[in-house]
Amino acid sequence: MRTYAYFPGCSLKATATPYETSLLDVAGALDVEFRELDDWNCCGATAYFSIRETLSHAISARNLAIAEKGGLDLVAPCSACYLGLSKTNHYLQEFPELKRRVDGALAAGGLAYGGSVRVRHALEVFVQDVGIDAIEDRVRKPLDDLKVAGYAGCQMVRPYGFDDAEVPVVLDRLTAALGGTPVDFPLASRCCGGAQVMTNQPVALAMCRELLACAEGRKADVIVTTCPLCHMNLDLFQGKVNAAFGTSFHIPVVFFTQLMALAFGLQRTGIDKNIVPASPTLAGLMAG
Amino acid sequence: MAEKLRLGLYWAASCGGCEIAVLEIGDRILDLIQVADIVFWPCVMDFKYDDVRAMPDGHIDVVLFNGAIRNSENESIARLLRQKCKVLVAFGSCAVEGGIPALANLYALQSLMARAFTESESTVNPAGTVPAPGHHVPEGEIELPVIYRTVRRLQDVVPVDYFMPGCPPTEKQIWAVLQAIVAGALPPVGSHVGCGDRSVCDECKREKRQVRIERFHRPHEIVPEEGWCLLEQGIVCMGSATRSGCEARCLDANQPCRGCYGPAGRSMDQGAATLSAVGSMIAADSIEKAEQILRDFVDPAGTVYRFGMSNSLLVRRLDE
Amino acid sequence: MSDFEPRIVAFLCSWCSYTGADLAGTSRKKYRSNIIPIRVMCSGRVDPEWILKAFRDGADGVLVCGCHPGDCHYINGNHKTLGRYPVVRRMLAQFGIHPDRYRLEWVSAAEGDRYAKVVDAMIDTVRALGPLRWKDRLAAATDTLADARS
Amino acid sequence: MPRIGVFVCHCGSNIGSVVHVPEVVQFASGLPGVVHAAEHKYMCSDPGQEMIRQAIREHGLERVVVASCSPLMHEATFRKTCEEAGLNGFLFQMANIREQVSWVTEDKARATKKAMAVVQAAVHRVVGHVPLQVGTVPVTPATLVIGGGVAGIEAALQVASSGTRVHLVEREPSIGGHMARFDKTFPTLDCAACILTPKMVQANTHPMITVHAWSEVVEVSGFVGSFKVRIHHKATYVDHQKCTGCGACLQKCPQRKIPSEFDYGMMNRRAIYIPFAQAVPNKPIIDREHCQWFQAGKCRICEKVCEAKAIDYDQDPAGWTEEVEVGNIIVASGMKVMQPTDMKHLGYGRLPDVYTGIEFERLCHASGPTEGHIVCKTGGVVKAGGRPPKAIALVHCIGSRDQQHHAYCSRVCCMYALKYAHLVKEHVPGCEVYDFYIDMRCFGKGYEEFYNRLLREDVRFVRGKVAEVTDAALYPGEDGRMVVRVEDTLVGAVRRIPVDMVVLCSALEPAEGAKALAQTLHMGCSSDGFYLERHPKLAPVSTASAGIFVAGCCQGPKDIPDSVAQGAAAAAQALAMIMKGQVEVEPTTAHVIDDLCSGCQICIPLCPYEAIHRDEARRKAYVEPALCKGCGTCVGACPSGALQQWGFDDTQILAELEGILAAR
Amino acid sequence: MEPLLPAIRIEIGMKPDFLEEIFEVPGGEKIKECIQCGTCSGSCPASPFMDHAPRRIIAMIRAGMRDDVLSSNTIWMCASCYLCQVRCPAGIKITDIMYGLKRIAVREGKGQPSSSEMARIFVDNINRFGRNDERLLIFRYYLKTAPTMFLSYAPLGIAMITHGLMSFGLPERIRGIDQLKAIIRKVEEEGVV
């Protein structure tokens, strides 16, 4: 039994509930326990930096401080949370002046952070700690001839990621372990537009279009994601992309945990909760 | 016949070994008194300070002064004798360079007093009595000398004519010097007498093998190989940094030189000279390695200034 | 101790460190003026006697710089220097002199920037430690008959 | 107390603008022993020196202190000045108030105070100076040249042309270096082989040059004038004395599929091989790792076909070592081209038809994998007959000017990119050439003109560093091609440009093993790993180690003209020394004060030059001045002060120290 | 008729010390070392939509074109994907500099209202609840910026509801909200950004 502190982040409690359910089920299946961080607060994501820098480090330091008491690695399934927390970790080391201020702030809240917490992404934990082999052993329903475009997105791999910042490979290794076929997906770490989908939607849609076009060009049955925001942009807004550009993409988008749940033969994959309906191959696997 | 030579001997802060060393000349002391009157030697005959005070200045021809300046008595008698004698000889390591008493300079006086009179395991002193300069007794006030915080050399309180190192000086050297005195054949004022002017290695018969030091041992830890340089065997021997004249007696006893004759040649600090030589000899190519080897070189200051603390460049510990 | 300006003596080997210090100048790196160099051919020439003398006669810090181990112009002169270093520091500590007042640093002929940094760091350290004033404090800790009588 | 003169230099404004020179002069004139103090705008100028000479005569000076720049700069100059006025040059001391005073602070008051302290130290020190005579040591009339690239070859030829013995050591099987791989050379576009091969042959056949190919320098001992060098010869398994170079063995060897180092694996060689057709020496060697006989114990075909009976399987695999004596050394060990494999976004190693500059050189080369045809890979293999590219991207500054890799500019990329642009235009009619640059650096003679020529040849220059090379086709015309994504910084727009071949002009790096060689030679490297010259401007080919010179890319990236020039320059310096037959050695050696030496022998093992031995009769140490290099380590270690160093006597250093600490 | 003014930047109108403002960003001084290679702009997925691509923004900062920079849409187009930052040959933390510019713009009420509004609401949610209820975020955001557009989102909203991606119920507050507020207050007192 491996145990980790778990930082769900706001999305997994709202728009990305299927991510959380599949994540926890898969964790269970792999004998991993995720203990939800007690009374965690929002990581601040990208928006907070745009208003207050020291503050955004301070609030994410609160989470780190709470986690440090537990002495466990802190796992974030959302790439934005993952980056937000890691960035604070790095900056507190790199910039003493910032650390002084943040320490002061924490003290005001009766907290202290020594800097010992390791921030991990859920994918990292599964592939590196549990291991590809263990995952392969757990597969019950191999994803035969399912062509998967592994989309790592940006913030999971940059600038502090565990996978290559330019050409990430971990998702492809996972796909292979699940019996699927990774397609060469050169835009694997290209940005989906993130929160632009709300503030500058046309821009975000244009970015998503590039990703979808590439995936389609590579004949992918499904795009697998590691971040709620990527997922929302590619899945929920796929229709808007088609509307905007007169395209007709219909590529299902699933979280990597959903793909694992499927291959493990678990009951709840939550794939049905995704907006874009499953492609024939995927549907077949879900049925069979 | 010419007037007899007048000699004086005095014992300040020292162990008394020097006095015994003088007696080492044995029957020859009878030859000595043929030509010289001993007019002051408290250790051997009953002289009073007042007898000396009564003497006209320059009355004594030669005073052999042993012991360091540790308290006000040492200093006042040093001044008195300087006034009453023509030639003042700093006799023995304590007078020349501070000697063993000067090791006290590595500590604060209070801590030494506490250790000596109250703390030490063998002390029973419930009242916690410690020496005090003034003390009242039924007969009235008695005064004790004031102990100084810093132990100094004779030359630090009065001008000294000759320096005769050694702890103690060898009887051979003593006799030679006495003869020189009697014959009036002393070298120019300020010289060292009764010793050589090279280092102990000059008189040491041990062989060198040109090896580097891999690790250090304290003398009690190993039985060093006879005939082979102790320094090369990892025992801190100060011979190379110490003035010759003792005929390397310690080394004949298979023990390292402790440096009682003081710095050799042009060196102005015996301790630094020793560390420089020893440090250059260790087999290290990185600071880490050097630290690791030197870890077994215990108490450097106490080792390289065992006799020369008052004579060293830094003289004593000063806490920042 | 803010107004205290330490005096630091630096012994620099001619081939690496003195050249490096010159390079700091040639490339106009700025560092504070509390340090005055003495040039020797090799750091191995630096006699611990000089270091003690410097402290006794008014230096607040002593810096010795040589070629990086392995790069000595005289093959291994700096090995002798580093062999003396730890024991001298330990002895200084026994005399109550903070070991950080004496530093050994490797500065190559190309490390002008590093020399400037080393010097400023050394000055900061020594400034924090305060003045050494060895002679005055030694005199103050030495009693005389006069003291005894009073 | 000797009569001392102090001379303070303004060095134009270099010192004068920070240090208040008159104040220093006034201070100096008040110092004990100083009978004359003066200042001058430029003390090293003729009038400045004349001023010193006059003062020595007029004031009968017995000691001279000059406060100006670093002694490493002008000590020799002013010693000479003193000598000219009849004062021994060692009765002089230099006070460095420029490099380590005026240039390192803006605080005028502090600088002036510091300058005074430095001057006071020098004055105290110079009192104890004694006259010394410069000694000389003979120079072995032979030179070692390390590295057989164009710089090394040039150096070797120049030295040998004077009738001096040269040992040219090359670790590869052939001399020629990187230039031997080039097709054309910029900006003249003359054929590299045509100009290099004759020099290679000339070097190999020159009676005074011994070429040690497939060999490495493993140990260097001794010192300027007489270095002892151990050269290790790797096993060739072919007796090059007997071998006629007929090449029969090369044809018959059954091992055909070994990637050729010379062609960066783009071509194959045999197990017995010469790296390239014009190799010098043109004698094959056997690659033990791939040889049937050595690996499987059968074959020996080369032996059978060798009429000269030169094949020798029994050679010691460890090779053999010889020792040569030389008077000086020229290091021309070259560079290596950076492999951009960790720049994944540029597709190197991931996408076909992405090459480094040097690989592309082979593509253009008639004897390269494509016989000089610039064509795309077929089936992932580089070979002739492939499809010619419709567009090529030449990408500058790969790993150069990049703090993640090398901060420096590699100096040759701009020009060889232009060369390629031309070659592509020449070889592949109708092929579009895009040249992506940050700054076009055409600094050499005829270089700007060459750039101008390429502008006329319709090369499409884009100012901007390529952000990525991708195979993700998104727009019409991109399918099946590579797309270069770049900001055209002059247009101010991001562009996607489809191409069929990408050439990454990657950085020049210090050669493999450069650091190790530096240590063998006790030579300094700068922080980027290239060898450090003694002075960037005034001593560009000499090093801090007397008698060791550098030439070519081992000292920093440079092009062929510069490499050749440096080779020749180094040769001139080496020869000057050899022609004179002797080198002056500083008299600042260690010496023993007999009366004080007790023969403790602590000094003896400390000397790396074995210059100290024990005079058994007198039971004292003795320093052999000819062997002593004057480091003073033994002096520092001598526990009785019986060892002293001329010019660095304890009394002199302590006086200097007192001078510093006396200053207030 | 309007007089035609030459499009020349008069130095007097420039703000050369704008550069120093950027130094408040940790590592901001590195901006001095920009060699204008364009790697950032070429890498940026959003640069084609920006008024000025990142490279030019840096040039403009150095030129002191303060207002042009702060009023450009560029800083709000940055989606924080860090691609420019990991590739920058000068080691400039470009993404952080964009954040820095956003902060100055917000402080001075310059630039894209929509984006800064989004950020403001986001931060306000956190400061009030400790977490960021996405429904509340979306709701408040569109209500504030584009009420009409909000309706056009109905289909998406419905889709999410039908797929059980949008629950109902009030936004929850974290227990340690007072602690969080104390932390925030402390930083605000320090008066740093």
PDB file of C-alpha atoms in Angstrom, chain D residues 256-419:
ATOM      1  CA  ARG D 256      31.471  -4.145 -44.382  1.00  0.00           C
ATOM      2  CA  LYS D 257      28.817  -2.621 -42.181  1.00  0.00           C
ATOM      3  CA  ILE D 258      30.801  -0.705 -39.555  1.00  0.00           C
ATOM      4  CA  PRO D 259      29.617   2.919 -39.229  1.00  0.00           C
ATOM      5  CA  SER D 260      32.452   5.218 -40.239  1.00  0.00           C
ATOM      6  CA  GLU D 261      33.566   7.684 -37.569  1.00  0.00           C
ATOM      7  CA  PHE D 262      34.855   9.976 -40.279  1.00  0.00           C
ATOM      8  CA  ASP D 263      31.389  10.216 -41.873  1.00  0.00           C
ATOM      9  CA  TYR D 264      29.503  10.333 -38.581  1.00  0.00           C
ATOM     10  CA  GLY D 265      27.972   6.938 -39.228  1.00  0.00           C
ATOM     11  CA  MET D 266      26.434   8.015 -42.522  1.00  0.00           C
ATOM     12  CA  MET D 267      28.770   5.637 -44.392  1.00  0.00           C
ATOM     13  CA  ASN D 268      30.250   2.253 -43.579  1.00  0.00           C
ATOM     14  CA  ARG D 269      33.830   1.110 -43.378  1.00  0.00           C
ATOM     15  CA  ARG D 270      35.544  -2.252 -42.994  1.00  0.00           C
ATOM     16  CA  ALA D 271      37.209  -3.730 -39.900  1.00  0.00           C
ATOM     17  CA  ILE D 272      40.579  -2.962 -41.476  1.00  0.00           C
ATOM     18  CA  TYR D 273      40.372   0.561 -42.779  1.00  0.00           C
ATOM     19  CA  ILE D 274      41.744   3.965 -43.525  1.00  0.00           C
ATOM     20  CA  PRO D 275      39.343   6.717 -42.457  1.00  0.00           C
ATOM     21  CA  PHE D 276      39.191   8.380 -45.882  1.00  0.00           C
ATOM     22  CA  ALA D 277      40.775   8.105 -49.292  1.00  0.00           C
ATOM     23  CA  GLN D 278      43.378  10.858 -48.906  1.00  0.00           C
ATOM     24  CA  ALA D 279      44.244   9.859 -45.339  1.00  0.00           C
ATOM     25  CA  VAL D 280      47.794  10.580 -44.194  1.00  0.00           C
ATOM     26  CA  PRO D 281      49.502   8.333 -43.350  1.00  0.00           C
ATOM     27  CA  ASN D 282      47.691   6.278 -45.970  1.00  0.00           C
ATOM     28  CA  LYS D 283      48.141   3.006 -44.070  1.00  0.00           C
ATOM     29  CA  PRO D 284      45.236   0.962 -42.693  1.00  0.00           C
ATOM     30  CA  ILE D 285      44.589  -0.056 -39.095  1.00  0.00           C
ATOM     31  CA  ILE D 286      42.541  -2.954 -37.745  1.00  0.00           C
ATOM     32  CA  ASP D 287      39.525  -2.186 -35.556  1.00  0.00           C
ATOM     33  CA  ARG D 288      39.851  -4.950 -33.001  1.00  0.00           C
ATOM     34  CA  GLU D 289      36.270  -4.624 -31.759  1.00  0.00           C
ATOM     35  CA  HIS D 290      34.822  -5.475 -35.173  1.00  0.00           C
ATOM     36  CA  CYS D 291      37.497  -7.767 -36.605  1.00  0.00           C
ATOM     37  CA  GLN D 292      36.329 -11.360 -37.265  1.00  0.00           C
ATOM     38  CA  TRP D 293      39.707 -12.737 -36.296  1.00  0.00           C
ATOM     39  CA  PHE D 294      39.886 -10.971 -32.955  1.00  0.00           C
ATOM     40  CA  GLN D 295      36.220 -11.495 -32.137  1.00  0.00           C
ATOM     41  CA  ALA D 296      35.466 -14.940 -33.605  1.00  0.00           C
ATOM     42  CA  GLY D 297      38.957 -16.370 -34.081  1.00  0.00           C
ATOM     43  CA  LYS D 298      38.551 -16.913 -37.797  1.00  0.00           C
ATOM     44  CA  CYS D 299      39.087 -14.985 -41.066  1.00  0.00           C
ATOM     45  CA  ARG D 300      42.685 -13.614 -41.385  1.00  0.00           C
ATOM     46  CA  ILE D 301      41.731 -12.672 -44.949  1.00  0.00           C
ATOM     47  CA  CYS D 302      43.613  -9.383 -44.835  1.00  0.00           C
ATOM     48  CA  GLU D 303      46.725 -11.333 -43.882  1.00  0.00           C
ATOM     49  CA  LYS D 304      46.269 -13.625 -46.870  1.00  0.00           C
ATOM     50  CA  VAL D 305      45.836 -10.795 -49.370  1.00  0.00           C
ATOM     51  CA  CYS D 306      48.707  -8.687 -47.996  1.00  0.00           C
ATOM     52  CA  GLU D 307      51.704  -9.197 -50.240  1.00  0.00           C
ATOM     53  CA  ALA D 308      53.849  -7.002 -48.026  1.00  0.00           C
ATOM     54  CA  LYS D 309      53.146  -9.310 -45.072  1.00  0.00           C
ATOM     55  CA  ALA D 310      52.378  -6.236 -43.029  1.00  0.00           C
ATOM     56  CA  ILE D 311      49.430  -7.620 -41.068  1.00  0.00           C
ATOM     57  CA  ASP D 312      50.476  -8.304 -37.473  1.00  0.00           C
ATOM     58  CA  TYR D 313      47.703  -9.725 -35.271  1.00  0.00           C
ATOM     59  CA  ASP D 314      50.213 -10.269 -32.493  1.00  0.00           C
ATOM     60  CA  GLN D 315      50.794  -6.606 -31.807  1.00  0.00           C
ATOM     61  CA  ASP D 316      50.351  -5.793 -28.127  1.00  0.00           C
ATOM     62  CA  PRO D 317      46.723  -4.580 -27.820  1.00  0.00           C
ATOM     63  CA  ALA D 318      47.985  -2.076 -25.235  1.00  0.00           C
ATOM     64  CA  GLY D 319      50.094  -0.496 -27.965  1.00  0.00           C
ATOM     65  CA  TRP D 320      53.523   0.880 -27.095  1.00  0.00           C
ATOM     66  CA  THR D 321      54.994   4.024 -25.652  1.00  0.00           C
ATOM     67  CA  GLU D 322      58.030   6.068 -26.635  1.00  0.00           C
ATOM     68  CA  GLU D 323      59.632   9.078 -24.998  1.00  0.00           C
ATOM     69  CA  VAL D 324      60.843  12.122 -26.887  1.00  0.00           C
ATOM     70  CA  GLU D 325      62.632  15.238 -25.684  1.00  0.00           C
ATOM     71  CA  VAL D 326      61.544  18.644 -26.945  1.00  0.00           C
ATOM     72  CA  GLY D 327      62.328  22.227 -26.100  1.00  0.00           C
ATOM     73  CA  ASN D 328      58.770  23.467 -26.401  1.00  0.00           C
ATOM     74  CA  ILE D 329      55.224  22.385 -27.178  1.00  0.00           C
ATOM     75  CA  ILE D 330      52.510  23.664 -29.499  1.00  0.00           C
ATOM     76  CA  VAL D 331      49.007  22.538 -28.549  1.00  0.00           C
ATOM     77  CA  ALA D 332      46.583  22.437 -31.489  1.00  0.00           C
ATOM     78  CA  SER D 333      44.186  19.815 -30.226  1.00  0.00           C
ATOM     79  CA  GLY D 334      41.146  21.346 -31.906  1.00  0.00           C
ATOM     80  CA  MET D 335      37.466  21.168 -31.057  1.00  0.00           C
ATOM     81  CA  LYS D 336      34.382  19.035 -31.513  1.00  0.00           C
ATOM     82  CA  VAL D 337      31.007  19.893 -33.016  1.00  0.00           C
ATOM     83  CA  MET D 338      28.144  19.849 -30.530  1.00  0.00           C
ATOM     84  CA  GLN D 339      25.488  17.151 -30.954  1.00  0.00           C
ATOM     85  CA  PRO D 340      22.099  18.909 -30.598  1.00  0.00           C
ATOM     86  CA  THR D 341      20.334  15.714 -29.535  1.00  0.00           C
ATOM     87  CA  ASP D 342      18.876  17.246 -26.369  1.00  0.00           C
ATOM     88  CA  MET D 343      17.132  19.985 -28.375  1.00  0.00           C
ATOM     89  CA  LYS D 344      14.165  17.765 -29.152  1.00  0.00           C
ATOM     90  CA  HIS D 345      12.083  20.610 -30.530  1.00  0.00           C
ATOM     91  CA  LEU D 346      14.490  20.916 -33.432  1.00  0.00           C
ATOM     92  CA  GLY D 347      13.891  17.329 -34.458  1.00  0.00           C
ATOM     93  CA  TYR D 348      17.517  16.196 -34.533  1.00  0.00           C
ATOM     94  CA  GLY D 349      17.568  12.399 -34.217  1.00  0.00           C
ATOM     95  CA  ARG D 350      13.763  12.338 -34.335  1.00  0.00           C
ATOM     96  CA  LEU D 351      12.985  13.609 -37.824  1.00  0.00           C
ATOM     97  CA  PRO D 352      14.849  12.395 -40.907  1.00  0.00           C
ATOM     98  CA  ASP D 353      16.869  14.900 -42.914  1.00  0.00           C
ATOM     99  CA  VAL D 354      17.826  17.019 -39.920  1.00  0.00           C
ATOM    100  CA  TYR D 355      21.626  17.321 -39.945  1.00  0.00           C
ATOM    101  CA  THR D 356      24.330  19.111 -38.033  1.00  0.00           C
ATOM    102  CA  GLY D 357      26.503  21.461 -40.040  1.00  0.00           C
ATOM    103  CA  ILE D 358      29.434  19.072 -40.155  1.00  0.00           C
ATOM    104  CA  GLU D 359      27.194  16.175 -41.247  1.00  0.00           C
ATOM    105  CA  PHE D 360      25.807  18.288 -44.050  1.00  0.00           C
ATOM    106  CA  GLU D 361      29.398  19.029 -45.070  1.00  0.00           C
ATOM    107  CA  ARG D 362      29.718  15.318 -45.875  1.00  0.00           C
ATOM    108  CA  LEU D 363      26.475  15.440 -47.848  1.00  0.00           C
ATOM    109  CA  CYS D 364      28.018  18.086 -50.079  1.00  0.00           C
ATOM    110  CA  HIS D 365      31.291  16.186 -50.365  1.00  0.00           C
ATOM    111  CA  ALA D 366      31.968  14.174 -53.507  1.00  0.00           C
ATOM    112  CA  SER D 367      33.390  11.317 -51.423  1.00  0.00           C
ATOM    113  CA  GLY D 368      30.578  11.539 -48.877  1.00  0.00           C
ATOM    114  CA  PRO D 369      27.582   9.208 -48.458  1.00  0.00           C
ATOM    115  CA  THR D 370      25.666  10.787 -51.340  1.00  0.00           C
ATOM    116  CA  GLU D 371      28.663  11.361 -53.571  1.00  0.00           C
ATOM    117  CA  GLY D 372      28.100  15.064 -53.248  1.00  0.00           C
ATOM    118  CA  HIS D 373      24.427  15.038 -54.154  1.00  0.00           C
ATOM    119  CA  ILE D 374      22.279  16.936 -51.685  1.00  0.00           C
ATOM    120  CA  VAL D 375      19.326  14.565 -51.417  1.00  0.00           C
ATOM    121  CA  CYS D 376      16.812  13.464 -48.806  1.00  0.00           C
ATOM    122  CA  LYS D 377      17.081  10.110 -47.095  1.00  0.00           C
ATOM    123  CA  THR D 378      15.489   7.155 -48.846  1.00  0.00           C
ATOM    124  CA  GLY D 379      14.021   4.631 -46.443  1.00  0.00           C
ATOM    125  CA  GLY D 380      15.761   6.449 -43.636  1.00  0.00           C
ATOM    126  CA  VAL D 381      19.157   5.924 -45.284  1.00  0.00           C
ATOM    127  CA  VAL D 382      21.493   8.620 -46.575  1.00  0.00           C
ATOM    128  CA  LYS D 383      22.556   7.575 -50.058  1.00  0.00           C
ATOM    129  CA  ALA D 384      22.869   8.818 -53.581  1.00  0.00           C
ATOM    130  CA  GLY D 385      19.821   8.818 -55.810  1.00  0.00           C
ATOM    131  CA  GLY D 386      17.481  10.206 -53.236  1.00  0.00           C
ATOM    132  CA  ARG D 387      14.855  12.868 -53.844  1.00  0.00           C
ATOM    133  CA  PRO D 388      16.382  16.350 -53.948  1.00  0.00           C
ATOM    134  CA  PRO D 389      14.915  18.746 -51.389  1.00  0.00           C
ATOM    135  CA  LYS D 390      12.583  21.487 -52.580  1.00  0.00           C
ATOM    136  CA  ALA D 391      13.506  23.686 -49.652  1.00  0.00           C
ATOM    137  CA  ILE D 392      16.278  23.687 -47.073  1.00  0.00           C
ATOM    138  CA  ALA D 393      16.490  25.474 -43.736  1.00  0.00           C
ATOM    139  CA  LEU D 394      19.872  26.626 -42.468  1.00  0.00           C
ATOM    140  CA  VAL D 395      19.545  27.322 -38.747  1.00  0.00           C
ATOM    141  CA  HIS D 396      22.156  29.458 -36.971  1.00  0.00           C
ATOM    142  CA  CYS D 397      23.156  29.619 -33.300  1.00  0.00           C
ATOM    143  CA  ILE D 398      22.412  26.034 -32.276  1.00  0.00           C
ATOM    144  CA  GLY D 399      23.956  25.788 -28.833  1.00  0.00           C
ATOM    145  CA  SER D 400      25.895  29.011 -29.369  1.00  0.00           C
ATOM    146  CA  ARG D 401      24.834  32.301 -27.795  1.00  0.00           C
ATOM    147  CA  ASP D 402      22.548  30.148 -25.670  1.00  0.00           C
ATOM    148  CA  GLN D 403      22.932  30.238 -21.908  1.00  0.00           C
ATOM    149  CA  GLN D 404      21.430  26.769 -21.697  1.00  0.00           C
ATOM    150  CA  HIS D 405      24.389  25.478 -23.713  1.00  0.00           C
ATOM    151  CA  HIS D 406      27.261  27.808 -24.635  1.00  0.00           C
ATOM    152  CA  ALA D 407      27.192  31.524 -23.949  1.00  0.00           C
ATOM    153  CA  TYR D 408      29.854  32.202 -26.574  1.00  0.00           C
ATOM    154  CA  CYS D 409      29.455  32.747 -30.309  1.00  0.00           C
ATOM    155  CA  SER D 410      31.054  29.940 -32.310  1.00  0.00           C
ATOM    156  CA  ARG D 411      32.254  32.439 -34.917  1.00  0.00           C
ATOM    157  CA  VAL D 412      32.170  30.142 -37.947  1.00  0.00           C
ATOM    158  CA  CYS D 413      28.497  29.199 -38.219  1.00  0.00           C
ATOM    159  CA  CYS D 414      27.282  32.314 -40.017  1.00  0.00           C
ATOM    160  CA  MET D 415      29.923  31.900 -42.649  1.00  0.00           C
ATOM    161  CA  TYR D 416      29.583  28.166 -43.227  1.00  0.00           C
ATOM    162  CA  ALA D 417      25.809  28.588 -43.360  1.00  0.00           C
ATOM    163  CA  LEU D 418      26.338  31.102 -46.147  1.00  0.00           C
ATOM    164  CA  LYS D 419      28.684  28.634 -47.807  1.00  0.00           C
TER     165      LYS D 419
END
